[in-house]
PDB file of C-alpha atoms in Angstrom:
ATOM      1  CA  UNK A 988       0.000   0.000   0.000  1.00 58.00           C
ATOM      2  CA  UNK A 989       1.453   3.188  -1.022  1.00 63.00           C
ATOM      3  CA  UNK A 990       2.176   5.223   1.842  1.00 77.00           C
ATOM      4  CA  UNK A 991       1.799   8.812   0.415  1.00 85.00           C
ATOM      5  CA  UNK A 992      -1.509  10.242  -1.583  1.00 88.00           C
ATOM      6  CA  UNK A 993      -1.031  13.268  -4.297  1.00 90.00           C
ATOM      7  CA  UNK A 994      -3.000  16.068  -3.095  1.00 92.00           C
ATOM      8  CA  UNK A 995      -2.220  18.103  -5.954  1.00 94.00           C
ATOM      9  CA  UNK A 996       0.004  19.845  -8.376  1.00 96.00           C
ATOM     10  CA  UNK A 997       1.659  23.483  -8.547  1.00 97.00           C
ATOM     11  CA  UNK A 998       0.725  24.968 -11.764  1.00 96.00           C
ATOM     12  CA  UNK A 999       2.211  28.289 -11.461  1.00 95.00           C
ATOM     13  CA  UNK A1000       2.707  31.347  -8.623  1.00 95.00           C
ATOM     14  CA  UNK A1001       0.361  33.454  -7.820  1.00 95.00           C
ATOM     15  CA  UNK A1002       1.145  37.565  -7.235  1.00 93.00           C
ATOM     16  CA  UNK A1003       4.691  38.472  -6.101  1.00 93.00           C
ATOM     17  CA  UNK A1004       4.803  37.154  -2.336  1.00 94.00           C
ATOM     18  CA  UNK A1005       5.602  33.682  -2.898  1.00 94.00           C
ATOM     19  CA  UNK A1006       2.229  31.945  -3.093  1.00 96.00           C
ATOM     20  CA  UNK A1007       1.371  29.122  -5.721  1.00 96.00           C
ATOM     21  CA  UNK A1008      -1.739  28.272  -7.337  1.00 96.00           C
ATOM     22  CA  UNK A1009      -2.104  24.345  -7.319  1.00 96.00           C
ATOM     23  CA  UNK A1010      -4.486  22.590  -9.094  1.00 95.00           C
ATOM     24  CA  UNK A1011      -6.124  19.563  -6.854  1.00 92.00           C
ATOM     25  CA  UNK A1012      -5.794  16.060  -7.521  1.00 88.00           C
ATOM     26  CA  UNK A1013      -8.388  15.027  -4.706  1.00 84.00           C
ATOM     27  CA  UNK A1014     -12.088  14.987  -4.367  1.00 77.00           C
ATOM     28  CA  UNK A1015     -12.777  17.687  -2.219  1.00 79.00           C
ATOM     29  CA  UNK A1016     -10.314  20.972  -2.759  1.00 84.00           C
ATOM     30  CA  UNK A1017     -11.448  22.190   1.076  1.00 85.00           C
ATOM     31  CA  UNK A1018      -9.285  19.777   2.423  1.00 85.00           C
ATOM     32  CA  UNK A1019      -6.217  22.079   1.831  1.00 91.00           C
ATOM     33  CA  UNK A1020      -7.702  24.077   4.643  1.00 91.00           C
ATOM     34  CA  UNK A1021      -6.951  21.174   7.307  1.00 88.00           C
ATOM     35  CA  UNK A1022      -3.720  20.544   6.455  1.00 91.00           C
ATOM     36  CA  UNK A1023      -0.676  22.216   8.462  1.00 92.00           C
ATOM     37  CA  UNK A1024       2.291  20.612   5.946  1.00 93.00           C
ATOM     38  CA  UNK A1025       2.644  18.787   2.566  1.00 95.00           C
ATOM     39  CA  UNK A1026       5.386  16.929   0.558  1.00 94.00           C
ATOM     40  CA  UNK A1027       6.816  18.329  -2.408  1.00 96.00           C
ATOM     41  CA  UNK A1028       8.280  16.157  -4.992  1.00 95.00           C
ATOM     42  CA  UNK A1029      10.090  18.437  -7.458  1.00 91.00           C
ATOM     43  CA  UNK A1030      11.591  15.375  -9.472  1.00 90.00           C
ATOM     44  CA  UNK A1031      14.904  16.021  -7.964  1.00 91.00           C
ATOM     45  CA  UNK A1032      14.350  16.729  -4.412  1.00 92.00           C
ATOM     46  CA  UNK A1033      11.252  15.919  -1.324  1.00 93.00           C
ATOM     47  CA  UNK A1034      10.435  18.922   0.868  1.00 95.00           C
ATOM     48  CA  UNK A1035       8.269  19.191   3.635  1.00 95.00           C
ATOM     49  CA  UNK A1036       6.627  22.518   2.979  1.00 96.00           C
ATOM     50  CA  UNK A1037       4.741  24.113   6.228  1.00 96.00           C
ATOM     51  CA  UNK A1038       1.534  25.596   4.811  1.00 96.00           C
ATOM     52  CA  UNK A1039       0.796  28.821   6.031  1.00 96.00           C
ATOM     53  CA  UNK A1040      -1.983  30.289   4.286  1.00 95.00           C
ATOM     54  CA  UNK A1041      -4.877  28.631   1.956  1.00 96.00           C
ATOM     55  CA  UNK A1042      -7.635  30.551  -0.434  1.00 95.00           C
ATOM     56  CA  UNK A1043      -9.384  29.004  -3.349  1.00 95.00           C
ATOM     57  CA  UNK A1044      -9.528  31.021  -6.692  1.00 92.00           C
ATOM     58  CA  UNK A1045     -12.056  29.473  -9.306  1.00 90.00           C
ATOM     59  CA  UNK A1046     -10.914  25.500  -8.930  1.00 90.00           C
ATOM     60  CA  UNK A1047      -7.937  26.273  -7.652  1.00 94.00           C
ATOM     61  CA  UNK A1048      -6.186  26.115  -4.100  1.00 95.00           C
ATOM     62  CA  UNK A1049      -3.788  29.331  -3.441  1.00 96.00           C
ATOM     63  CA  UNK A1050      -0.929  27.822  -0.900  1.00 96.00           C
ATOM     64  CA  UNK A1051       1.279  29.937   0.926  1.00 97.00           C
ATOM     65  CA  UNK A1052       4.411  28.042   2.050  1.00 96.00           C
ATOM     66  CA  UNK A1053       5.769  29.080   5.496  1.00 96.00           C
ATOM     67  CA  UNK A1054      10.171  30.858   4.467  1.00 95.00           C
ATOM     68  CA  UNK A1055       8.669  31.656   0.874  1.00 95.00           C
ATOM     69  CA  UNK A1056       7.796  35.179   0.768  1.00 95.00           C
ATOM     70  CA  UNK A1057       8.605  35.579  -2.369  1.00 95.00           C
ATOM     71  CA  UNK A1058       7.707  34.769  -6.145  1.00 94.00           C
ATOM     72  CA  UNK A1059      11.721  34.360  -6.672  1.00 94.00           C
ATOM     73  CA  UNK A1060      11.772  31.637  -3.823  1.00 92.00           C
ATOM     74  CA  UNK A1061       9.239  29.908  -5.291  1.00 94.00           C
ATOM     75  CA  UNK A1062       8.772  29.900  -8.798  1.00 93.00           C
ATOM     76  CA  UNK A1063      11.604  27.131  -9.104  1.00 94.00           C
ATOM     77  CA  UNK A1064       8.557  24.579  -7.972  1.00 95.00           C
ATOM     78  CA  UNK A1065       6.254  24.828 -10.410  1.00 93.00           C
ATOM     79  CA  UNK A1066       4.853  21.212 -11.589  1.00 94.00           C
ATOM     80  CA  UNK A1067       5.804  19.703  -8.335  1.00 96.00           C
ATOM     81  CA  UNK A1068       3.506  17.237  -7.227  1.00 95.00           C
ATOM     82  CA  UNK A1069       1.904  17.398  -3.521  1.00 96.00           C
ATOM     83  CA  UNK A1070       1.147  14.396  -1.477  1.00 93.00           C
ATOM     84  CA  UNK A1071       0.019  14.343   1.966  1.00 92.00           C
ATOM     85  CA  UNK A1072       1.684  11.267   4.218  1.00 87.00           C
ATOM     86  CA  UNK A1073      -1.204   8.476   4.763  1.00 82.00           C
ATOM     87  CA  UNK A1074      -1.956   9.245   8.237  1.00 79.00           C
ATOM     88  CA  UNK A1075      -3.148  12.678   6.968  1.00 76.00           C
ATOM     89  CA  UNK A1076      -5.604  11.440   4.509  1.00 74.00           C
ATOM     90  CA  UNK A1077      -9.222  11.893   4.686  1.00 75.00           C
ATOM     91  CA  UNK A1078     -10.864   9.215   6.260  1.00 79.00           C
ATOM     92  CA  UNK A1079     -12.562   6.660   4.030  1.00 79.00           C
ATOM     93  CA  UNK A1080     -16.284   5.750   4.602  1.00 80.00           C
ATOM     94  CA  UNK A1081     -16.902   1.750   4.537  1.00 81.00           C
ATOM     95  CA  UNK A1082     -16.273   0.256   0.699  1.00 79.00           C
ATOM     96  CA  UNK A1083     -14.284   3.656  -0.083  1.00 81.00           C
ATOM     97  CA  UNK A1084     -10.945   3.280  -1.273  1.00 86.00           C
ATOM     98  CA  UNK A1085      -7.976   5.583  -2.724  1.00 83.00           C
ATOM     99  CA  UNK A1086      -7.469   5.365  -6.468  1.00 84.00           C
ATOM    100  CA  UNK A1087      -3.879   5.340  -5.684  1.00 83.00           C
ATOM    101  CA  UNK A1088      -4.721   1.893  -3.917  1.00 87.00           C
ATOM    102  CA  UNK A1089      -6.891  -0.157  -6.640  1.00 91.00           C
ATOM    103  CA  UNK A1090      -4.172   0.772  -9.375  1.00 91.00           C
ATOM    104  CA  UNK A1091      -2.768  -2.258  -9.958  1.00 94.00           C
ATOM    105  CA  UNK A1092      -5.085  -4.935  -8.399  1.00 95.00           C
ATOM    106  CA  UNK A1093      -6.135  -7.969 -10.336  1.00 96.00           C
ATOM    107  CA  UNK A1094      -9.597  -7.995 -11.656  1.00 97.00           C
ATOM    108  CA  UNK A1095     -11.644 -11.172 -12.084  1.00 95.00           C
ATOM    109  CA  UNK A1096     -14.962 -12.605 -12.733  1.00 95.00           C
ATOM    110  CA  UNK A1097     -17.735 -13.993 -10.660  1.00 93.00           C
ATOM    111  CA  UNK A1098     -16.673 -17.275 -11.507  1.00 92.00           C
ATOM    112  CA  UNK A1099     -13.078 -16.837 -10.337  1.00 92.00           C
ATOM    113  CA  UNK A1100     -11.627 -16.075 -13.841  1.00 93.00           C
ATOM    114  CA  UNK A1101      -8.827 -13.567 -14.759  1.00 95.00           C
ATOM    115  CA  UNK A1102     -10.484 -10.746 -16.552  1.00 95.00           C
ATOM    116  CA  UNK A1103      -7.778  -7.964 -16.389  1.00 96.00           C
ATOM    117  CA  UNK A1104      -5.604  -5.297 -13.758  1.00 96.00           C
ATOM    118  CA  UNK A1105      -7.081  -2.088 -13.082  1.00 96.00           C
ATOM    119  CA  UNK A1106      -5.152   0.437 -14.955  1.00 95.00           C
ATOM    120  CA  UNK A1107      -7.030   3.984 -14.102  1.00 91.00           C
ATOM    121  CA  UNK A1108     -10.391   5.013 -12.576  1.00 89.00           C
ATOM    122  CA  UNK A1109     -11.755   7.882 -13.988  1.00 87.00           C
ATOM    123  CA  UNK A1110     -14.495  10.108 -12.384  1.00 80.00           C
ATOM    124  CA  UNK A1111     -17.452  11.282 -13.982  1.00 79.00           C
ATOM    125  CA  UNK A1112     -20.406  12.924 -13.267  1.00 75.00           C
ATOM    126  CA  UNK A1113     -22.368  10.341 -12.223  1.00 80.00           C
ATOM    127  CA  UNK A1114     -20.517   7.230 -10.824  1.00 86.00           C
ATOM    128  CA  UNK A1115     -16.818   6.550 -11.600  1.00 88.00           C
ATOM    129  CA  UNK A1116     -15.657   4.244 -14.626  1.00 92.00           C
ATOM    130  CA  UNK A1117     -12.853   1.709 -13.848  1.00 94.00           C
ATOM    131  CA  UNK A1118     -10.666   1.263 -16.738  1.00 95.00           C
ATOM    132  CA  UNK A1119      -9.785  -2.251 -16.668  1.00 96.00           C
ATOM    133  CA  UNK A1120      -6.240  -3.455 -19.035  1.00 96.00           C
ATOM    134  CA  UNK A1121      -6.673  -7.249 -20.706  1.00 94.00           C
ATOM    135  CA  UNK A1122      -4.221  -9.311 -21.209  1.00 90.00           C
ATOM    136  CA  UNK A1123      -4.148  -8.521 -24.733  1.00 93.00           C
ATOM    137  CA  UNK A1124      -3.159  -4.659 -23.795  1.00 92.00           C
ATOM    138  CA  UNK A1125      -7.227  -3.749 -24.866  1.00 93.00           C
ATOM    139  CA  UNK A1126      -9.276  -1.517 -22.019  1.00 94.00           C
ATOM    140  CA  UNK A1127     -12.665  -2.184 -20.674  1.00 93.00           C
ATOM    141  CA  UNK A1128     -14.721   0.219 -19.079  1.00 93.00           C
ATOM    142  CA  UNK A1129     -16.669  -1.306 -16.151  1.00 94.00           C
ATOM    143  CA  UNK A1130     -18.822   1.295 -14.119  1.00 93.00           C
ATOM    144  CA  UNK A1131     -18.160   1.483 -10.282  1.00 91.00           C
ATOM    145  CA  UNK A1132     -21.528   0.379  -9.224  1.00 92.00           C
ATOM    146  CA  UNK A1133     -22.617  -2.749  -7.101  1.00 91.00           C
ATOM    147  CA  UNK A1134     -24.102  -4.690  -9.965  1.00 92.00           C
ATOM    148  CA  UNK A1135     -20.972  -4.623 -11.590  1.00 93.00           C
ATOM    149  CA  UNK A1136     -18.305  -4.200  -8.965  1.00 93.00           C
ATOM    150  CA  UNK A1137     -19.159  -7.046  -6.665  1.00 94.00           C
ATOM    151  CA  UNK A1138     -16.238  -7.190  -4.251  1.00 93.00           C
ATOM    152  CA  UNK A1139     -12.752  -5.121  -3.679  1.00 93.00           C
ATOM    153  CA  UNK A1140     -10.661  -7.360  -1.579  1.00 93.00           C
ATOM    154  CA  UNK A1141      -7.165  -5.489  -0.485  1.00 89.00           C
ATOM    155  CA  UNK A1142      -5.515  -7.969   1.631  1.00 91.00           C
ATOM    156  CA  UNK A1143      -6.038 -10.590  -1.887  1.00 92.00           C
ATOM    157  CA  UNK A1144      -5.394  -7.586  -4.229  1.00 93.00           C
ATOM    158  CA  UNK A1145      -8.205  -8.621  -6.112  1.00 95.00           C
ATOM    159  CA  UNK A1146     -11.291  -6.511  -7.377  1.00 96.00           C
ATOM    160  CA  UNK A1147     -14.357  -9.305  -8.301  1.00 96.00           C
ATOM    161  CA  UNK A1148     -16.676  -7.892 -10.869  1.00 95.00           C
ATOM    162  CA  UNK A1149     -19.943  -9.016 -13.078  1.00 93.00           C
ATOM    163  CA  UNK A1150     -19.580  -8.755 -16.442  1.00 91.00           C
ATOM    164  CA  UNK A1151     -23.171  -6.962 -17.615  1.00 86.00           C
ATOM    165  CA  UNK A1152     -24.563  -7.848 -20.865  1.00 82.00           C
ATOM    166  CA  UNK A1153     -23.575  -5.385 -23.467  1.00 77.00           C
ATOM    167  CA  UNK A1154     -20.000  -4.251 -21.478  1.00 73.00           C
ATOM    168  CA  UNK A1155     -17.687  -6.071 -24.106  1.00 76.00           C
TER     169      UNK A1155
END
């Protein structure tokens, strides 16, 4: 189980005093508002940034890291992923699960057989889409709903679904 979840990335600064505008990469942006540090991944280097101020412009958050007070400091970071460590996450209702976690898990059939891994989920409107990889490198699209999705077990690694008529 991956032990850090991307909260978001920095897209650009923001004004002269050494804020960023960061695009979020989790369901609900008012989370920033909670959290007191993040960690940066820059490609080359991890920081623990402090966060020290948080406003939302259109679907944006607006961070303000604690020692950058300026747009010089910080405009070295743009496209620098976020992540918060697990223990910070947002708590998960019953049969929730990360995104980050199901990557990767096998997927099989009612009756046991292989069907695929889960490559990507992606979120629409109305309930997410998992997009499942064959073994022949084609992509299903199964919908995230109980008549389809049927079990997600983590300790097996193993998502069971049903196949509905008219999916392949």
């Amino acid at each position: 189980m991956i032990s850090e979840l991307q909260v978001g990335v920095i897209t650009q600064t923001h004004g002269i005093k050494g804020e960023v505008k960061v695009f979020p990469t989790t369901d609900d942006a008012n989370r920033f508002k909670k959290l007191k540090e993040v960690i940066m991944d820059t490609g080359r280097e991890r920081l623990t940034m402090e966060i020290e101020g948080v406003k939302f412009f259109k679907q944006y958050a607006i961070l303000k890291f604690k020692g950058y007070d300026s747009i010089n400091d910080i405009e070295k970071y743009k496209s620098a992923k976020l992540y918060v460590a697990r223990e910070q996450a947002v708590k998960l209702q019953k049969d929730e699960f990360f995104i980050a976690d199901l990557i990767g898990l096998r997927v099989v059939t009612e009756d046991g057989e292989a069907f695929g891994r889960m490559k990507d989920v992606m979120t629409t409107g109305a309930n997410d889409v998992y997009v499942v990889e064959r073994e022949d490198g084609s992509e299903v699209l199964l919908p995230a709903i109980r008549e389809c999705v049927k079990a997600v077990d983590m300790k097996q690694g193993q998502i069971t679904v049903h196949i509905m008529d008219g999916l392949l």
